Amino acid sequence: MSDHPKPFQRLLLTGAAGGLGRVLRPHLGQWAEVVRLSDLDGLGQAGPGEEIVHADLADRGAMLRLLDGVDAVLHFGGISVEAGWNAILQANIVGVHHLYEAAHAAGVRRVVFASSNHAIGFHPTTTQLDADSPTRPDGLYGVSKCFGEQLARFYYDRFGLETVCLRIGSAFPQPATRRMMVTYLHYEDLIELIRCSLFAPRVGHTIAYGMSDNDALWWNNSKAAHLGYRPRHSSRVHAHLFPDSAAYPAADDRASQYQGGPFVSTGPFYD
Ligand SMILES: NC(=O)c1ccc[n+]([C@@H]2O[C@H](COP(=O)([O-])OP(=O)(O)OC[C@H]3O[C@@H](n4cnc5c(N)ncnc54)[C@H](O)[C@@H]3O)[C@@H](O)[C@H]2O)c1
């Protein structure tokens, strides 16, 4: 046992085998004595201070076991794009309910929930949103994120279990489209946003937009100012990737009229 115990005893990361889970994994040991990594997919060998627990979010018993002994959660597991209804239902709706039920039973102090910009994707790109703007999901995936956000609100109001819902924009190595120049979230800013979400003294139920310091702004994070998040990166360093000076959003491109981009005309799918 160290003379200086880390802030959390056991921090759980779901979705640890996913794109963002693999980015986050190396950074979590600084915050917790034990980092519990979970996914359906392979996670390799446990490193120092790591535990690996495979669990299906849709399996209630497995989730109750997964949360046992955990005091904070980064919930990044589940379906991360528009997909078949049953897959979304099981992983993102039944699964997030299992997560909160098990988190409450385990006495978890705080959850950081990877929500999505697709919870508000049917807002026009001409509108600036804040945390109190109505949700306007752009597909069944977005609807599932709205469910998760509302379940988190219920667990806070009823049980005092705090959650920061991060409406992540586009967390990738660099913007792949002109839309992502607006929604871009640099990986280091994501990690900083998670750090702020874990360590702000009181978060209650907070909605925060996961974006870097980009030039164009659809989202205003003033109502999440208590997190103290200050992005250090911006998509502007990638502007050379999009030299085309054509207007964005473009009048003849429906996807570009809405914040959710191509998701507004994808699906719904029934598996
Ligand atoms: N990457 C982004 O820019 C972005 C944007 C908005 C929101 N998000 C959200 O962040 C989270 C992580 O995103 P990502 O890009 O790493 O996604 P990803 O698809 O790469 O990873 C998700 C992980 O969840 C796991 N998973 C799926 N169903 C499961 C189940 N039933 N039980 C257990 N595990 C299951 C998958 O195996 C996968 O490893 C997701 O919740 C996603 O919706 C990401």
GROMACS .gro file of C-alpha atoms and ligand atoms in nm:
model
  315
    1MET     CA    1   0.000   0.000   0.000
    2SER     CA    2   0.140   0.338  -0.102
    3ASP     CA    3   0.176   0.625   0.149
    4HIS     CA    4  -0.033   0.832  -0.093
    5PRO     CA    5  -0.340   0.634  -0.189
    6LYS     CA    6  -0.489   0.715  -0.526
    7PRO     CA    7  -0.826   0.894  -0.532
    8PHE     CA    8  -1.027   0.586  -0.627
    9GLN     CA    9  -0.989   0.233  -0.501
   10ARG     CA   10  -1.130   0.065  -0.811
   11LEU     CA   11  -1.219   0.243  -1.136
   12LEU     CA   12  -1.419   0.048  -1.395
   13LEU     CA   13  -1.385   0.114  -1.768
   14THR     CA   14  -1.651  -0.053  -1.984
   15GLY     CA   15  -1.592  -0.074  -2.358
   16ALA     CA   16  -1.222  -0.111  -2.280
   17ALA     CA   17  -1.154  -0.298  -2.607
   18GLY     CA   18  -1.314  -0.024  -2.818
   19GLY     CA   19  -1.154   0.265  -3.002
   20LEU     CA   20  -1.177   0.508  -2.709
   21GLY     CA   21  -1.128   0.239  -2.445
   22ARG     CA   22  -0.787   0.160  -2.592
   23VAL     CA   23  -0.698   0.530  -2.587
   24LEU     CA   24  -0.806   0.569  -2.224
   25ARG     CA   25  -0.661   0.248  -2.080
   26PRO     CA   26  -0.298   0.364  -2.036
   27HIS     CA   27  -0.408   0.680  -1.850
   28LEU     CA   28  -0.631   0.537  -1.581
   29GLY     CA   29  -0.378   0.389  -1.338
   30GLN     CA   30  -0.288   0.737  -1.209
   31TRP     CA   31  -0.638   0.776  -1.064
   32ALA     CA   32  -0.713   0.438  -0.907
   33GLU     CA   33  -0.539   0.166  -0.711
   34VAL     CA   34  -0.709  -0.089  -0.937
   35VAL     CA   35  -0.840  -0.035  -1.291
   36ARG     CA   36  -1.103  -0.291  -1.388
   37LEU     CA   37  -1.132  -0.327  -1.765
   38SER     CA   38  -1.440  -0.482  -1.920
   39ASP     CA   39  -1.571  -0.565  -2.266
   40LEU     CA   40  -1.712  -0.852  -2.467
   41ASP     CA   41  -1.402  -0.848  -2.685
   42GLY     CA   42  -1.044  -0.941  -2.603
   43LEU     CA   43  -0.845  -0.717  -2.375
   44GLY     CA   44  -0.509  -0.893  -2.377
   45GLN     CA   45  -0.313  -0.943  -2.057
   46ALA     CA   46  -0.382  -0.740  -1.744
   47GLY     CA   47  -0.099  -0.496  -1.676
   48PRO     CA   48   0.013  -0.381  -1.330
   49GLY     CA   49  -0.287  -0.257  -1.132
   50GLU     CA   50  -0.533  -0.386  -1.393
   51GLU     CA   51  -0.810  -0.644  -1.366
   52ILE     CA   52  -0.987  -0.787  -1.671
   53VAL     CA   53  -1.350  -0.893  -1.638
   54HIS     CA   54  -1.540  -0.989  -1.952
   55ALA     CA   55  -1.909  -0.908  -1.924
   56ASP     CA   56  -2.207  -0.855  -2.153
   57LEU     CA   57  -2.392  -0.537  -2.060
   58ALA     CA   58  -2.716  -0.723  -2.133
   59ASP     CA   59  -2.641  -0.990  -1.868
   60ARG     CA   60  -2.776  -0.862  -1.535
   61GLY     CA   61  -2.591  -1.113  -1.318
   62ALA     CA   62  -2.263  -1.044  -1.494
   63MET     CA   63  -2.311  -0.670  -1.446
   64LEU     CA   64  -2.386  -0.707  -1.075
   65ARG     CA   65  -2.059  -0.902  -1.040
   66LEU     CA   66  -1.871  -0.654  -1.260
   67LEU     CA   67  -1.962  -0.355  -1.042
   68ASP     CA   68  -1.885  -0.526  -0.712
   69GLY     CA   69  -1.608  -0.334  -0.531
   70VAL     CA   70  -1.609  -0.046  -0.785
   71ASP     CA   71  -1.625   0.317  -0.671
   72ALA     CA   72  -1.625   0.503  -1.004
   73VAL     CA   73  -1.718   0.410  -1.360
   74LEU     CA   74  -1.624   0.526  -1.708
   75HIS     CA   75  -1.908   0.380  -1.914
   76PHE     CA   76  -1.779   0.358  -2.271
   77GLY     CA   77  -1.921   0.017  -2.364
   78GLY     CA   78  -2.210  -0.048  -2.600
   79ILE     CA   79  -2.316   0.010  -2.958
   80SER     CA   80  -2.143   0.324  -3.081
   81VAL     CA   81  -2.315   0.390  -3.416
   82GLU     CA   82  -2.658   0.349  -3.573
   83ALA     CA   83  -2.727  -0.026  -3.574
   84GLY     CA   84  -3.008  -0.278  -3.551
   85TRP     CA   85  -3.275  -0.205  -3.292
   86ASN     CA   86  -3.226  -0.527  -3.097
   87ALA     CA   87  -2.851  -0.474  -3.065
   88ILE     CA   88  -2.908  -0.116  -2.942
   89LEU     CA   89  -3.186  -0.228  -2.710
   90GLN     CA   90  -2.972  -0.494  -2.544
   91ALA     CA   91  -2.642  -0.308  -2.513
   92ASN     CA   92  -2.747   0.055  -2.471
   93ILE     CA   93  -3.088   0.041  -2.304
   94VAL     CA   94  -3.110  -0.285  -2.109
   95GLY     CA   95  -2.733  -0.264  -2.060
   96VAL     CA   96  -2.722   0.089  -1.923
   97HIS     CA   97  -3.005  -0.001  -1.685
   98HIS     CA   98  -2.805  -0.297  -1.558
   99LEU     CA   99  -2.504  -0.070  -1.518
  100TYR     CA  100  -2.693   0.180  -1.299
  101GLU     CA  101  -2.872  -0.086  -1.099
  102ALA     CA  102  -2.540  -0.256  -1.027
  103ALA     CA  103  -2.359   0.075  -0.965
  104HIS     CA  104  -2.617   0.175  -0.706
  105ALA     CA  105  -2.597  -0.167  -0.538
  106ALA     CA  106  -2.218  -0.137  -0.524
  107GLY     CA  107  -2.222   0.215  -0.377
  108VAL     CA  108  -2.050   0.373  -0.678
  109ARG     CA  109  -1.982   0.744  -0.620
  110ARG     CA  110  -1.973   0.872  -0.976
  111VAL     CA  111  -2.027   0.762  -1.337
  112VAL     CA  112  -1.887   0.927  -1.647
  113PHE     CA  113  -2.126   0.824  -1.924
  114ALA     CA  114  -2.014   0.835  -2.286
  115SER     CA  115  -2.323   0.992  -2.439
  116SER     CA  116  -2.315   1.133  -2.789
  117ASN     CA  117  -2.381   1.433  -3.008
  118HIS     CA  118  -2.637   1.206  -3.175
  119ALA     CA  119  -2.865   1.271  -2.875
  120ILE     CA  120  -2.909   1.619  -3.023
  121GLY     CA  121  -2.832   1.544  -3.390
  122PHE     CA  122  -3.160   1.671  -3.537
  123HIS     CA  123  -3.092   2.027  -3.425
  124PRO     CA  124  -2.998   2.243  -3.722
  125THR     CA  125  -2.634   2.344  -3.758
  126THR     CA  126  -2.750   2.707  -3.731
  127THR     CA  127  -2.859   2.658  -3.368
  128GLN     CA  128  -2.626   2.682  -3.070
  129LEU     CA  129  -2.712   2.441  -2.790
  130ASP     CA  130  -2.636   2.422  -2.422
  131ALA     CA  131  -2.699   2.162  -2.155
  132ASP     CA  132  -3.067   2.255  -2.125
  133SER     CA  133  -3.151   2.240  -2.495
  134PRO     CA  134  -3.407   1.970  -2.572
  135THR     CA  135  -3.272   1.641  -2.697
  136ARG     CA  136  -3.339   1.573  -3.066
  137PRO     CA  137  -3.195   1.230  -3.137
  138ASP     CA  138  -3.108   1.152  -3.497
  139GLY     CA  139  -3.166   0.774  -3.484
  140LEU     CA  140  -3.223   0.479  -3.253
  141TYR     CA  141  -2.862   0.505  -3.134
  142GLY     CA  142  -2.925   0.868  -3.037
  143VAL     CA  143  -3.250   0.768  -2.865
  144SER     CA  144  -3.055   0.513  -2.659
  145LYS     CA  145  -2.813   0.785  -2.548
  146CYS     CA  146  -3.109   1.002  -2.442
  147PHE     CA  147  -3.234   0.705  -2.238
  148GLY     CA  148  -2.895   0.671  -2.070
  149GLU     CA  149  -2.884   1.042  -1.988
  150GLN     CA  150  -3.234   1.031  -1.838
  151LEU     CA  151  -3.164   0.713  -1.643
  152ALA     CA  152  -2.856   0.886  -1.501
  153ARG     CA  153  -3.074   1.182  -1.400
  154PHE     CA  154  -3.319   0.948  -1.225
  155TYR     CA  155  -3.040   0.773  -1.033
  156TYR     CA  156  -2.908   1.111  -0.921
  157ASP     CA  157  -3.246   1.247  -0.816
  158ARG     CA  158  -3.351   0.926  -0.641
  159PHE     CA  159  -3.022   0.797  -0.499
  160GLY     CA  160  -2.767   1.078  -0.528
  161LEU     CA  161  -2.548   0.876  -0.766
  162GLU     CA  162  -2.366   1.143  -0.966
  163THR     CA  163  -2.309   1.128  -1.341
  164VAL     CA  164  -2.138   1.344  -1.598
  165CYS     CA  165  -2.292   1.272  -1.938
  166LEU     CA  166  -2.037   1.356  -2.206
  167ARG     CA  167  -2.202   1.430  -2.539
  168ILE     CA  168  -1.889   1.334  -2.728
  169GLY     CA  169  -1.846   1.495  -3.068
  170SER     CA  170  -1.587   1.317  -3.284
  171ALA     CA  171  -1.296   1.170  -3.089
  172PHE     CA  172  -1.062   1.044  -3.357
  173PRO     CA  173  -0.697   1.105  -3.446
  174GLN     CA  174  -0.800   1.390  -3.676
  175PRO     CA  175  -1.117   1.528  -3.839
  176ALA     CA  176  -1.223   1.305  -4.130
  177THR     CA  177  -1.491   1.539  -4.268
  178ARG     CA  178  -1.575   1.909  -4.265
  179ARG     CA  179  -1.844   1.838  -4.008
  180MET     CA  180  -1.578   1.698  -3.778
  181MET     CA  181  -1.396   2.032  -3.789
  182VAL     CA  182  -1.684   2.146  -3.564
  183THR     CA  183  -1.731   1.827  -3.359
  184TYR     CA  184  -1.363   1.730  -3.318
  185LEU     CA  185  -1.240   1.620  -2.975
  186HIS     CA  186  -0.867   1.562  -2.946
  187TYR     CA  187  -0.782   1.251  -2.742
  188GLU     CA  188  -0.587   1.457  -2.487
  189ASP     CA  189  -0.889   1.684  -2.441
  190LEU     CA  190  -1.109   1.376  -2.392
  191ILE     CA  191  -0.876   1.254  -2.118
  192GLU     CA  192  -0.878   1.599  -1.957
  193LEU     CA  193  -1.259   1.612  -1.976
  194ILE     CA  194  -1.278   1.274  -1.803
  195ARG     CA  195  -1.029   1.389  -1.537
  196CYS     CA  196  -1.242   1.698  -1.473
  197SER     CA  197  -1.558   1.484  -1.463
  198LEU     CA  198  -1.408   1.248  -1.206
  199PHE     CA  199  -1.258   1.511  -0.977
  200ALA     CA  200  -1.487   1.816  -0.982
  201PRO     CA  201  -1.615   1.835  -0.622
  202ARG     CA  202  -1.987   1.819  -0.707
  203VAL     CA  203  -2.134   1.729  -1.045
  204GLY     CA  204  -2.488   1.612  -0.963
  205HIS     CA  205  -2.623   1.529  -1.306
  206THR     CA  206  -2.416   1.723  -1.558
  207ILE     CA  207  -2.446   1.736  -1.936
  208ALA     CA  208  -2.121   1.841  -2.105
  209TYR     CA  209  -2.030   1.859  -2.472
  210GLY     CA  210  -1.714   1.675  -2.565
  211MET     CA  211  -1.534   1.908  -2.803
  212SER     CA  212  -1.196   2.071  -2.838
  213ASP     CA  213  -1.144   2.446  -2.874
  214ASN     CA  214  -1.267   2.448  -3.235
  215ASP     CA  215  -1.344   2.764  -3.431
  216ALA     CA  216  -1.705   2.689  -3.523
  217LEU     CA  217  -1.929   2.635  -3.224
  218TRP     CA  218  -2.259   2.449  -3.211
  219TRP     CA  219  -2.233   2.379  -2.840
  220ASN     CA  220  -2.196   2.602  -2.536
  221ASN     CA  221  -2.048   2.434  -2.227
  222SER     CA  222  -2.116   2.724  -1.987
  223LYS     CA  223  -2.360   2.513  -1.781
  224ALA     CA  224  -2.081   2.259  -1.727
  225ALA     CA  225  -1.833   2.528  -1.615
  226HIS     CA  226  -1.815   2.364  -1.270
  227LEU     CA  227  -1.615   2.083  -1.432
  228GLY     CA  228  -1.331   2.327  -1.499
  229TYR     CA  229  -1.264   2.176  -1.843
  230ARG     CA  230  -1.026   2.381  -2.059
  231PRO     CA  231  -0.955   2.220  -2.397
  232ARG     CA  232  -0.595   2.259  -2.513
  233HIS     CA  233  -0.640   2.151  -2.873
  234SER     CA  234  -0.839   2.268  -3.173
  235SER     CA  235  -0.942   2.131  -3.511
  236ARG     CA  236  -0.802   2.450  -3.668
  237VAL     CA  237  -0.459   2.290  -3.700
  238HIS     CA  238  -0.624   2.044  -3.944
  239ALA     CA  239  -0.791   2.313  -4.160
  240HIS     CA  240  -0.553   2.231  -4.447
  241LEU     CA  241  -0.730   1.896  -4.482
  242PHE     CA  242  -1.037   2.079  -4.615
  243PRO     CA  243  -0.912   2.341  -4.860
  244ASP     CA  244  -1.245   2.344  -5.048
  245SER     CA  245  -1.395   2.681  -4.967
  246ALA     CA  246  -1.753   2.573  -5.051
  247ALA     CA  247  -2.005   2.675  -4.788
  248TYR     CA  248  -2.066   2.441  -4.499
  249PRO     CA  249  -2.344   2.360  -4.431
  250ALA     CA  250  -2.428   2.331  -4.801
  251ALA     CA  251  -2.783   2.409  -4.913
  252ASP     CA  252  -2.798   2.101  -5.136
  253ASP     CA  253  -2.667   1.858  -4.873
  254ARG     CA  254  -2.935   1.753  -4.623
  255ALA     CA  255  -2.685   1.583  -4.392
  256SER     CA  256  -2.491   1.905  -4.352
  257GLN     CA  257  -2.804   2.093  -4.236
  258TYR     CA  258  -2.815   1.900  -3.912
  259GLN     CA  259  -2.567   1.860  -3.630
  260GLY     CA  260  -2.583   1.481  -3.655
  261GLY     CA  261  -2.459   1.490  -4.014
  262PRO     CA  262  -2.511   1.165  -4.208
  263PHE     CA  263  -2.679   0.998  -3.909
  264VAL     CA  264  -2.997   1.197  -3.984
  265SER     CA  265  -3.061   0.980  -4.288
  266THR     CA  266  -2.918   0.648  -4.164
  267GLY     CA  267  -3.152   0.368  -4.054
  268PRO     CA  268  -3.357   0.289  -3.858
  269PHE     CA  269  -3.246  -0.073  -3.890
  270TYR     CA  270  -3.427  -0.381  -3.759
  271ASP     CA  271  -3.213  -0.687  -3.687
  272LIG     N1  272  -1.554   0.784  -3.086
  272LIG     C1  273  -1.634   0.890  -3.086
  272LIG     O1  274  -1.605   0.994  -3.146
  272LIG     C2  275  -1.764   0.889  -3.009
  272LIG     C3  276  -1.858   0.991  -3.034
  272LIG     C4  277  -1.976   0.992  -2.960
  272LIG     C5  278  -1.999   0.897  -2.862
  272LIG     N2  279  -1.908   0.798  -2.842
  272LIG     C6  280  -1.940   0.696  -2.741
  272LIG     O2  281  -1.821   0.661  -2.671
  272LIG     C7  282  -1.824   0.522  -2.640
  272LIG     C8  283  -1.698   0.455  -2.695
  272LIG     O3  284  -1.690   0.481  -2.834
  272LIG     P1  285  -1.589   0.398  -2.927
  272LIG     O4  286  -1.566   0.482  -3.045
  272LIG     O5  287  -1.475   0.351  -2.845
  272LIG     O6  288  -1.683   0.275  -2.966
  272LIG     P2  289  -1.641   0.126  -3.003
  272LIG     O7  290  -1.755   0.068  -3.079
  272LIG     O8  291  -1.505   0.123  -3.065
  272LIG     O9  292  -1.631   0.055  -2.860
  272LIG     C9  293  -1.744   0.011  -2.789
  272LIG    C10  294  -1.706  -0.115  -2.715
  272LIG    O10  295  -1.824  -0.162  -2.647
  272LIG    C11  296  -1.824  -0.304  -2.654
  272LIG     N3  297  -1.961  -0.356  -2.644
  272LIG    C12  298  -2.059  -0.348  -2.737
  272LIG     N4  299  -2.168  -0.414  -2.695
  272LIG    C13  300  -2.139  -0.464  -2.572
  272LIG    C14  301  -2.210  -0.542  -2.479
  272LIG     N5  302  -2.337  -0.583  -2.502
  272LIG     N6  303  -2.150  -0.575  -2.364
  272LIG    C15  304  -2.022  -0.535  -2.338
  272LIG     N7  305  -1.948  -0.462  -2.424
  272LIG    C16  306  -2.006  -0.427  -2.539
  272LIG    C17  307  -1.763  -0.338  -2.790
  272LIG    O11  308  -1.709  -0.469  -2.789
  272LIG    C18  309  -1.658  -0.229  -2.806
  272LIG    O12  310  -1.529  -0.273  -2.768
  272LIG    C19  311  -1.953   0.466  -2.700
  272LIG    O13  312  -2.051   0.462  -2.599
  272LIG    C20  313  -1.990   0.568  -2.804
  272LIG    O14  314  -2.131   0.570  -2.825
  272LIG    C21  315  -1.791   0.791  -2.914
   0.00000   0.00000   0.00000
